[in-house]
mmCIF file of C-alpha atoms and ligand atoms in Angstrom:
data_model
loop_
_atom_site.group_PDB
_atom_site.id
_atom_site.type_symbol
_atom_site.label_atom_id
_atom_site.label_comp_id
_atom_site.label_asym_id
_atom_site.label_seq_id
_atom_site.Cartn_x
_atom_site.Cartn_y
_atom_site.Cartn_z
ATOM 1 C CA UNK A 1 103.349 94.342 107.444
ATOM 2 C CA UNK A 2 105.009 97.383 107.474
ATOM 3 C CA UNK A 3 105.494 99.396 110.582
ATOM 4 C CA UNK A 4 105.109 103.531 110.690
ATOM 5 C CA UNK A 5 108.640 104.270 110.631
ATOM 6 C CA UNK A 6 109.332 102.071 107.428
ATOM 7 C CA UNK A 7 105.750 102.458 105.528
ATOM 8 C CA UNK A 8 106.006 104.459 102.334
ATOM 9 C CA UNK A 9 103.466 105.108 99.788
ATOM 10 C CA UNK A 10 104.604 102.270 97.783
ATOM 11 C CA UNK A 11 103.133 99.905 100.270
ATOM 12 C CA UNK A 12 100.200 101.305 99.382
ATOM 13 C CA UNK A 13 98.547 98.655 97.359
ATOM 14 C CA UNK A 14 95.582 97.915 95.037
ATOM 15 C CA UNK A 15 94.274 94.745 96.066
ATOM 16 C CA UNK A 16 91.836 92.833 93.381
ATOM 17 C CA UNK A 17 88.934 91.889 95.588
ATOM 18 C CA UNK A 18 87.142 88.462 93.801
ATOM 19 C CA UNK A 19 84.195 89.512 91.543
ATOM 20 C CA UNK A 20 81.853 86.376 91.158
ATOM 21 C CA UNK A 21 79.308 87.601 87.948
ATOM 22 C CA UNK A 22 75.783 86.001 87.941
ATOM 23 C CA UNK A 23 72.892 86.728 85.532
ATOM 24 C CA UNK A 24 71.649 89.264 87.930
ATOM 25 C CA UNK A 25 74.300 90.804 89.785
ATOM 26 C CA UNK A 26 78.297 90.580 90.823
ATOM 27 C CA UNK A 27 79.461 89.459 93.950
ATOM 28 C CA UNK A 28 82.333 90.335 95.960
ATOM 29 C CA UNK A 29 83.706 87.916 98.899
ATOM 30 C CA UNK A 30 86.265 89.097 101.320
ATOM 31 C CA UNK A 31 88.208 86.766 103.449
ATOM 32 C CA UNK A 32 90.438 87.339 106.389
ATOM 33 C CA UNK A 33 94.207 86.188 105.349
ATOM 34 C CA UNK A 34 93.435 85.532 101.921
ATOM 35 C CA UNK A 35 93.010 88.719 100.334
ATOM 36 C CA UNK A 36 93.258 90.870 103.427
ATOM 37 C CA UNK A 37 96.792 90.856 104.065
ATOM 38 C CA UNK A 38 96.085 91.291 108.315
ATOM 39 C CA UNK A 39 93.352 89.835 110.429
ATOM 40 C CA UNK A 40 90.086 92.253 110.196
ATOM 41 C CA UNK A 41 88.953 93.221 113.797
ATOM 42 C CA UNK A 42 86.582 95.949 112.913
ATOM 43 C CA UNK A 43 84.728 97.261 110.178
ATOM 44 C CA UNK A 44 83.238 101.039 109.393
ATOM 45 C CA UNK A 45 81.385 102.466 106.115
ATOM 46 C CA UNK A 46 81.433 106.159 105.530
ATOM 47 C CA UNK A 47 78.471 107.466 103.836
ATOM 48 C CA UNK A 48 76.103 110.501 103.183
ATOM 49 C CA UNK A 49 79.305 112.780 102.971
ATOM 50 C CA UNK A 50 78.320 115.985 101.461
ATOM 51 C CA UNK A 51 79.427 117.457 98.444
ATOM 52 C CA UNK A 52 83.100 118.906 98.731
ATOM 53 C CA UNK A 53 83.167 117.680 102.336
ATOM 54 C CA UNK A 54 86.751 115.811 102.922
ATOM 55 C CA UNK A 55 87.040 112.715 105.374
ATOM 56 C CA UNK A 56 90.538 112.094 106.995
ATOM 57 C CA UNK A 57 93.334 114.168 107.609
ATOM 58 C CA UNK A 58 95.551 112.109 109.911
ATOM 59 C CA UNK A 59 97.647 109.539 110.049
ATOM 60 C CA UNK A 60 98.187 105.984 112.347
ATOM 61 C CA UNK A 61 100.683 104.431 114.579
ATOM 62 C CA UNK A 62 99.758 100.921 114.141
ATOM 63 C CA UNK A 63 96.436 100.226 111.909
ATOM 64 C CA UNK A 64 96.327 98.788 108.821
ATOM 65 C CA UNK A 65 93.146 99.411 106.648
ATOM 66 C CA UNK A 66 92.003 98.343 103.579
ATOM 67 C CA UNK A 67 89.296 100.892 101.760
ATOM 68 C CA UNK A 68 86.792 100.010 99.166
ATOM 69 C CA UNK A 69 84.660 102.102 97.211
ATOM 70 C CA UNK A 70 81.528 99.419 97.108
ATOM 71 C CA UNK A 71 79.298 102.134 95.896
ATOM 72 C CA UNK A 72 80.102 104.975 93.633
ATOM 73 C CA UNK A 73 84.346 107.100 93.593
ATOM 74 C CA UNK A 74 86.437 109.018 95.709
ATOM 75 C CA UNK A 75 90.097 109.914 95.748
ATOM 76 C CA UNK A 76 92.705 109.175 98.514
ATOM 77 C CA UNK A 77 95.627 111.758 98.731
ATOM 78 C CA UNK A 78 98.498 109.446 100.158
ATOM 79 C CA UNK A 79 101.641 111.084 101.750
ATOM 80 C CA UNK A 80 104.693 109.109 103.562
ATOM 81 C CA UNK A 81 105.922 112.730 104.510
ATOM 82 C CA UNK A 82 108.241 112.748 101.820
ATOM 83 C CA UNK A 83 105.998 112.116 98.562
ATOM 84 C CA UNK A 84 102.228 112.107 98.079
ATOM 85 C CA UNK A 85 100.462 110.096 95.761
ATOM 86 C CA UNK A 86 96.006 110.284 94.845
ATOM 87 C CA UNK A 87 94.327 106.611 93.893
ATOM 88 C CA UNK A 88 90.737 106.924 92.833
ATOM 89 C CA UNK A 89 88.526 104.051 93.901
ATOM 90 C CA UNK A 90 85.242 103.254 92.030
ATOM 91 C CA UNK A 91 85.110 99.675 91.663
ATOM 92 C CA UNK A 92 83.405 97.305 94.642
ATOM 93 C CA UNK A 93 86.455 94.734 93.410
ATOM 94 C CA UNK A 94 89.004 96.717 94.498
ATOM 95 C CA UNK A 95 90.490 97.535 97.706
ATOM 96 C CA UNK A 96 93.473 100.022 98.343
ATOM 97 C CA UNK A 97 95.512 98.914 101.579
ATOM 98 C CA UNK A 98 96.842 101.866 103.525
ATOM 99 C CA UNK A 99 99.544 100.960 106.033
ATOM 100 C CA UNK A 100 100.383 102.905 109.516
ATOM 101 C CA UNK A 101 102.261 105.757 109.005
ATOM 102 C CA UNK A 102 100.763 107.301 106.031
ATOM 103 C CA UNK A 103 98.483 110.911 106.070
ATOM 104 C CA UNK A 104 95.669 110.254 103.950
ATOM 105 C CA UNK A 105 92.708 112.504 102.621
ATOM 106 C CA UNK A 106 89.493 111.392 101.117
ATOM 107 C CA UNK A 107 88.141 113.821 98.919
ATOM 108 C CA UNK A 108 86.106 114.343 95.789
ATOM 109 C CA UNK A 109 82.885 112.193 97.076
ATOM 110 C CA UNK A 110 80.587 111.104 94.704
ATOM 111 C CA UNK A 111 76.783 111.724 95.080
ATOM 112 C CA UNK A 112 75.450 108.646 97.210
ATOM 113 C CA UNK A 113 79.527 106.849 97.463
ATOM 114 C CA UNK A 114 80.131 104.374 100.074
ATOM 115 C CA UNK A 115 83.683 103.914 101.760
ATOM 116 C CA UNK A 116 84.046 100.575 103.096
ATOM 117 C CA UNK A 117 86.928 99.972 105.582
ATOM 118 C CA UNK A 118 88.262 96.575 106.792
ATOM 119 C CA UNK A 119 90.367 97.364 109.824
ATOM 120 C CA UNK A 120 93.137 95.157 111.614
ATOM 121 C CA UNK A 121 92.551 96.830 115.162
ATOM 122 C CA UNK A 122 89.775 98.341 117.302
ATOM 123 C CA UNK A 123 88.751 101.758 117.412
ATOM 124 C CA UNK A 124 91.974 103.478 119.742
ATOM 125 C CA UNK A 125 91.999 107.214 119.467
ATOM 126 C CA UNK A 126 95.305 107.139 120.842
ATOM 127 C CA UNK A 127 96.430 105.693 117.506
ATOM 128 C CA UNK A 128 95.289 108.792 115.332
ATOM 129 C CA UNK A 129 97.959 111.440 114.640
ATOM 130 C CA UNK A 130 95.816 114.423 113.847
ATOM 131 C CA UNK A 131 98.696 117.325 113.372
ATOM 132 C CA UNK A 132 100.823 117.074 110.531
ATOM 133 C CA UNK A 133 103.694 119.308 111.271
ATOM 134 C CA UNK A 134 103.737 116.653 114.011
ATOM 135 C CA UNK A 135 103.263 113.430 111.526
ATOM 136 C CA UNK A 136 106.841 114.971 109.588
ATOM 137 C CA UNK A 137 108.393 115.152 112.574
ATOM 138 C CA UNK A 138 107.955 111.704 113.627
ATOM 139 C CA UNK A 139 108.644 109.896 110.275
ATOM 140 C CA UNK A 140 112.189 111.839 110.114
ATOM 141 C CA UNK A 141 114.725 108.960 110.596
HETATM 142 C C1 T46 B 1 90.336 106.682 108.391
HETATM 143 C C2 T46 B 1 89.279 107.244 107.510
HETATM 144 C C3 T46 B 1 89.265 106.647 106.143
HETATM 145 C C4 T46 B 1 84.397 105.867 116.421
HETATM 146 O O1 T46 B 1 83.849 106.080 117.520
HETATM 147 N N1 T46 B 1 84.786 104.592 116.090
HETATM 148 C C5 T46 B 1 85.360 104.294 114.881
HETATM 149 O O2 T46 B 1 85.678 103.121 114.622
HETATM 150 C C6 T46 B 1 85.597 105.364 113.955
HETATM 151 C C7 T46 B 1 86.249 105.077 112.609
HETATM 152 C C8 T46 B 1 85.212 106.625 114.306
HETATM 153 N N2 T46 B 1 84.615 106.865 115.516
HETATM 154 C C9 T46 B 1 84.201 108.240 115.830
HETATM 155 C C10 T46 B 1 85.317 109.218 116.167
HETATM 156 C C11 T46 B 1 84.753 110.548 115.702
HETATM 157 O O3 T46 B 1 83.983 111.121 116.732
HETATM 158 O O4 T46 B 1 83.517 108.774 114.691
HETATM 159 C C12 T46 B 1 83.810 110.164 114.556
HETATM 160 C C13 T46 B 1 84.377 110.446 113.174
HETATM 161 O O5 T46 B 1 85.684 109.830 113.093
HETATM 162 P P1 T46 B 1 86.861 110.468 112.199
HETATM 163 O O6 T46 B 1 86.857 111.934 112.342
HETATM 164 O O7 T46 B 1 88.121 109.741 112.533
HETATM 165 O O8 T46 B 1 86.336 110.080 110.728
HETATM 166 P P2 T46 B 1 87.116 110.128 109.347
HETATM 167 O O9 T46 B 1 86.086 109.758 108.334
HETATM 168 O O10 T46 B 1 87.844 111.390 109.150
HETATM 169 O O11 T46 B 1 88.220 108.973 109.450
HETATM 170 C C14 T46 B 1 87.833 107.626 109.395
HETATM 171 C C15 T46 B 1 88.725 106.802 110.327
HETATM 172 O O12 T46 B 1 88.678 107.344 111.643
HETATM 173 C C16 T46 B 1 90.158 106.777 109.864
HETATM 174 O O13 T46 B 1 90.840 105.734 110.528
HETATM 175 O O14 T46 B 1 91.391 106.308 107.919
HETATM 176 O O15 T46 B 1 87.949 107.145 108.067
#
C-alpha cells in the first residue's frame, strides 16, 4: 500500500464489490484480502447527515479506508496537495479506496445516504491531520 508521502489521487481506486442478484434482492459480500486490499480492523457508517452538512476535512498518516455508499450518493473531493479529484458513490457494489495522505471531503448527501467505511486501523486521533495549510506542508518532498 501506499504510504502518505508517496499516495496520490491516482491510488485512489474504485473497487467492484461482488453483487450476488436473487429474485428478491442483491447481495454484496466483502472479504478481508480479497477485495479489500488491507486487513479491516474497524468499521464505521455515517448516517442521518443533514442536508448541505459536509463530513471530513482532513487527512491521515497511516489509514487506509475503503468507503461505500450502501444506501443512497455522495461525492468525495480527493486532493494529494497537488491535484484534486470528486468520485460520486451511489452503488452498494462499489467501494472507493482512499489511501493515507489524501484530504478528502464528503459532500452533497443524499436524503437518508449511508457511508460505509472498512478501516485497516483502530480509531487513533493522533492519525488525523485536521489543518490543511499544514497537510501541504507535509506532502512537499
Ligand atoms: C473519514 C471520514 C470519511 C470515534 O470516536 N471513533 C471513530 O472510529 C470515528 C470514525 C470517529 N469517532 C469520533 C471522533 C469525533 O468526536 O466521532 C466524532 C466524529 O468524527 P469525525 O469528525 O472524524 O467524523 P467525519 O465524518 O468527519 O470523519 C470520519 C472519519 O473520522 C474519517 O476517518 O475519513 O469519516
Amino acid at each position: 500500500m501506499n504510504s502518505f508521502d508517496e499516495s496520490s489521487i491516482d491510488h485512489c481506486l474504485l473497487i467492484d464489490l461482488p453483487k450476488l442478484s436473487t429474485l428478491a434482492s442483491n447481495i454484496t459480500i466483502v472479504n478481508n484480502g480479497k477485495e479489500i486490499p488491507f486487513a479491516v480492523h474497524r468499521v464505521y457508517y455515517l448516517y442521518d447527515v443533514p442536508g448541505g452538512e459536509s463530513r471530513g476535512g482532513h487527512a491521515h498518516k497511516e489509514l487506509n479506508q475503503v468507503l461505500v455508499a450502501v444506501c443512497g450518493s455522495f461525492d468525495v473531493i480527493l486532493d494529494d496537495g497537488t491535484r484534486k479529484k470528486t468520485i460520486t458513490l451511489n452503488k452498494p457494489s462499489s467501494g472507493l479506496l482512499i489511501t493515507p495522505g489524501i484530504w478528502r471531503n464528503l459532500i452533497n448527501f443524499s436524503s437518508g445516504s449511508v457511508c460505509l467505511v472498512l478501516v485497516s486501523h483502530h480509531y487513533d486521533p493522533d492519525d488525523y491531520i485536521r489543518d490543511y495549510m499544514d497537510f501541504v506542508y507535509k506532502k512537499k518532498p
